[in-house]
mmCIF file of C-alpha atoms in Angstrom:
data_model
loop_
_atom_site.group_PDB
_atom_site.id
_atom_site.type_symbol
_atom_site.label_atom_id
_atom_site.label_comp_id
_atom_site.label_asym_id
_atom_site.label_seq_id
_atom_site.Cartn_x
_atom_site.Cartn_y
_atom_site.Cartn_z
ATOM 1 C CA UNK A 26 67.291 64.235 130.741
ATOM 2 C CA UNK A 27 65.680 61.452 132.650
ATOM 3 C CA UNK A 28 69.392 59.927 132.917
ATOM 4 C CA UNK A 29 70.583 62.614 134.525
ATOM 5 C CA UNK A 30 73.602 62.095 131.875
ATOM 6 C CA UNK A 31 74.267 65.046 129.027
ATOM 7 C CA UNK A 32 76.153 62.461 127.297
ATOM 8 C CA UNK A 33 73.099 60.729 126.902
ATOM 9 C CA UNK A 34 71.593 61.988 123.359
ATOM 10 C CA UNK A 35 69.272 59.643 122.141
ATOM 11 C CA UNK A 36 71.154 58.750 119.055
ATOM 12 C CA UNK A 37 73.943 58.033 120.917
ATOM 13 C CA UNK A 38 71.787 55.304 122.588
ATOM 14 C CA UNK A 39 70.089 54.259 119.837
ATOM 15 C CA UNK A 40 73.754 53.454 117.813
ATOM 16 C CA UNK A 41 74.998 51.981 121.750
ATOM 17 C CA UNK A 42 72.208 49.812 121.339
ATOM 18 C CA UNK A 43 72.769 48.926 117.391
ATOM 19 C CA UNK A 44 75.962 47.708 117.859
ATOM 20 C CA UNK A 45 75.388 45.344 120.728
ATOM 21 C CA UNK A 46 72.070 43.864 119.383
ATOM 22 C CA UNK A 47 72.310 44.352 115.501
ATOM 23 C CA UNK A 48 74.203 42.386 113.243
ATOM 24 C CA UNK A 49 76.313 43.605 110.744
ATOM 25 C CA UNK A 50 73.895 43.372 108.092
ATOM 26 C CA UNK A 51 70.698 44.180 109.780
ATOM 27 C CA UNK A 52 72.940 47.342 110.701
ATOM 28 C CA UNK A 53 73.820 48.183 107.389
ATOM 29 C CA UNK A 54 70.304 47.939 106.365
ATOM 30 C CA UNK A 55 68.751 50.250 109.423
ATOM 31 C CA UNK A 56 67.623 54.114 109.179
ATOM 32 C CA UNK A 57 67.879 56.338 112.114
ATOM 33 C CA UNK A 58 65.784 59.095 112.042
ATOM 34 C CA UNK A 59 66.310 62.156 114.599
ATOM 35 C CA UNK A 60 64.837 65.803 114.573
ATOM 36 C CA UNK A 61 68.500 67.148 114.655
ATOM 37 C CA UNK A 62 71.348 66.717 112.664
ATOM 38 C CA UNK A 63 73.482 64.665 114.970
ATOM 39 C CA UNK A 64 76.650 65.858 117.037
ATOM 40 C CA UNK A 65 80.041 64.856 116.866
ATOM 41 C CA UNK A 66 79.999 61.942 119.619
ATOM 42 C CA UNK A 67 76.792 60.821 117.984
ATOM 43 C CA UNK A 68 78.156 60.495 114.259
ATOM 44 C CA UNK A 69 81.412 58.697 115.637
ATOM 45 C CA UNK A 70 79.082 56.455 117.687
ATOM 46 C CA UNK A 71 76.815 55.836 114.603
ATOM 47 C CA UNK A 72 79.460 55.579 112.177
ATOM 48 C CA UNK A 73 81.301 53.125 114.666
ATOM 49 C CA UNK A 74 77.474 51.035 114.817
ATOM 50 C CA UNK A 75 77.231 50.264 111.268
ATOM 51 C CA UNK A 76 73.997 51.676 110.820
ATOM 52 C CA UNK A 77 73.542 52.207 107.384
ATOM 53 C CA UNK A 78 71.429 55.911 107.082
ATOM 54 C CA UNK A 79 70.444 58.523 109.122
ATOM 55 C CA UNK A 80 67.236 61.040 108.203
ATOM 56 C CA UNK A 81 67.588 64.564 109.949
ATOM 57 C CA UNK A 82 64.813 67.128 110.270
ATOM 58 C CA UNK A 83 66.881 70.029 111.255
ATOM 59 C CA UNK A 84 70.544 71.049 110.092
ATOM 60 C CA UNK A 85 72.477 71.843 113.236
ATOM 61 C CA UNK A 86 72.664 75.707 111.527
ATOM 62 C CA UNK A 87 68.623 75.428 111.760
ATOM 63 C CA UNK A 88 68.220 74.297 115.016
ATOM 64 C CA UNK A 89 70.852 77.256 116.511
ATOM 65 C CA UNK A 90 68.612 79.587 114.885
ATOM 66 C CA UNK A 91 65.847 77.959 117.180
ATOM 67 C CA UNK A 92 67.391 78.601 120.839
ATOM 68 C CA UNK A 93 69.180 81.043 122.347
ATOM 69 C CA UNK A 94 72.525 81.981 122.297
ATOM 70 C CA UNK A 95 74.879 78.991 124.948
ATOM 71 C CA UNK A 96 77.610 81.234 126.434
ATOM 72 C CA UNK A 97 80.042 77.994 127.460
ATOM 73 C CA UNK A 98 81.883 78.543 130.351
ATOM 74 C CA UNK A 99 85.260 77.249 129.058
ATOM 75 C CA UNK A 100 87.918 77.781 126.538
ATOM 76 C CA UNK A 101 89.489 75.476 124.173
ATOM 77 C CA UNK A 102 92.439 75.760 122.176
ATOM 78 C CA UNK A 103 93.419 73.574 119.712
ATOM 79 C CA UNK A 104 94.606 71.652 117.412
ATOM 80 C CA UNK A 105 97.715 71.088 118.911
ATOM 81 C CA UNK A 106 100.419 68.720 119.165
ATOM 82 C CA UNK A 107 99.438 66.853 115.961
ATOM 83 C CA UNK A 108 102.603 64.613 115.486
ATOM 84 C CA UNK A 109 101.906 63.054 119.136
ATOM 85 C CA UNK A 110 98.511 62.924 118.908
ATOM 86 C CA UNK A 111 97.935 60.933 115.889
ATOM 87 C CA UNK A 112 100.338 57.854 117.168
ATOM 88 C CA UNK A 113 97.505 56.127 118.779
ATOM 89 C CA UNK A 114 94.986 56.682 116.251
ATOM 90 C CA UNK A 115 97.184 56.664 112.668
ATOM 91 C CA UNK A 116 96.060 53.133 111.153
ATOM 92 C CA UNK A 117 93.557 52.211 113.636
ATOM 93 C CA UNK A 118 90.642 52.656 110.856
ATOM 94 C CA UNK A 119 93.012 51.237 108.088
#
């Protein structure tokens, strides 16, 4: 919050920050721990790190049960276009 950035969830930083200061191994070999399951951008970003665990305290089903209901204020549709889509990312983990 003090970023002013909603992007910015702290595991996102933390695996940021893994990745340019850990080395492979040191990665491999590091826990995160976080209160909440983490969200999509954070388990690409920490799968991406090479950190080796991550500890939860809260399933993300828990934690909704904790706050009130978010009414977004967009739709989404989707998935679509799946034979153009995967062209720039078929292979690229291979």
């Amino acid at each position: 919050m003090t970023d002013n950035d909603i992007t910015a969830h702290p595991e996102l930083k933390l695996a940021r920050w893994a990745a340019q200061n850990l080395d492979p191994e040191t990665a491999a070999a590091t826990t995160m721990f976080t209160s909440t399951q983490p969200c999509g951008m954070c388990t690409g970003a920490i799968e991406r790190s090479g950190l080796g665990r991550v500890v939860y305290a809260l399933s993300t089903e828990q934690f909704l049960t904790l706050r009130p209901p978010v009414k977004w204020g967009y739709a989404t549709e989707g998935p679509a276009l799946f034979d153009e889509a995967r062209v720039p990312v078929e292979g690229y983990y291979t």
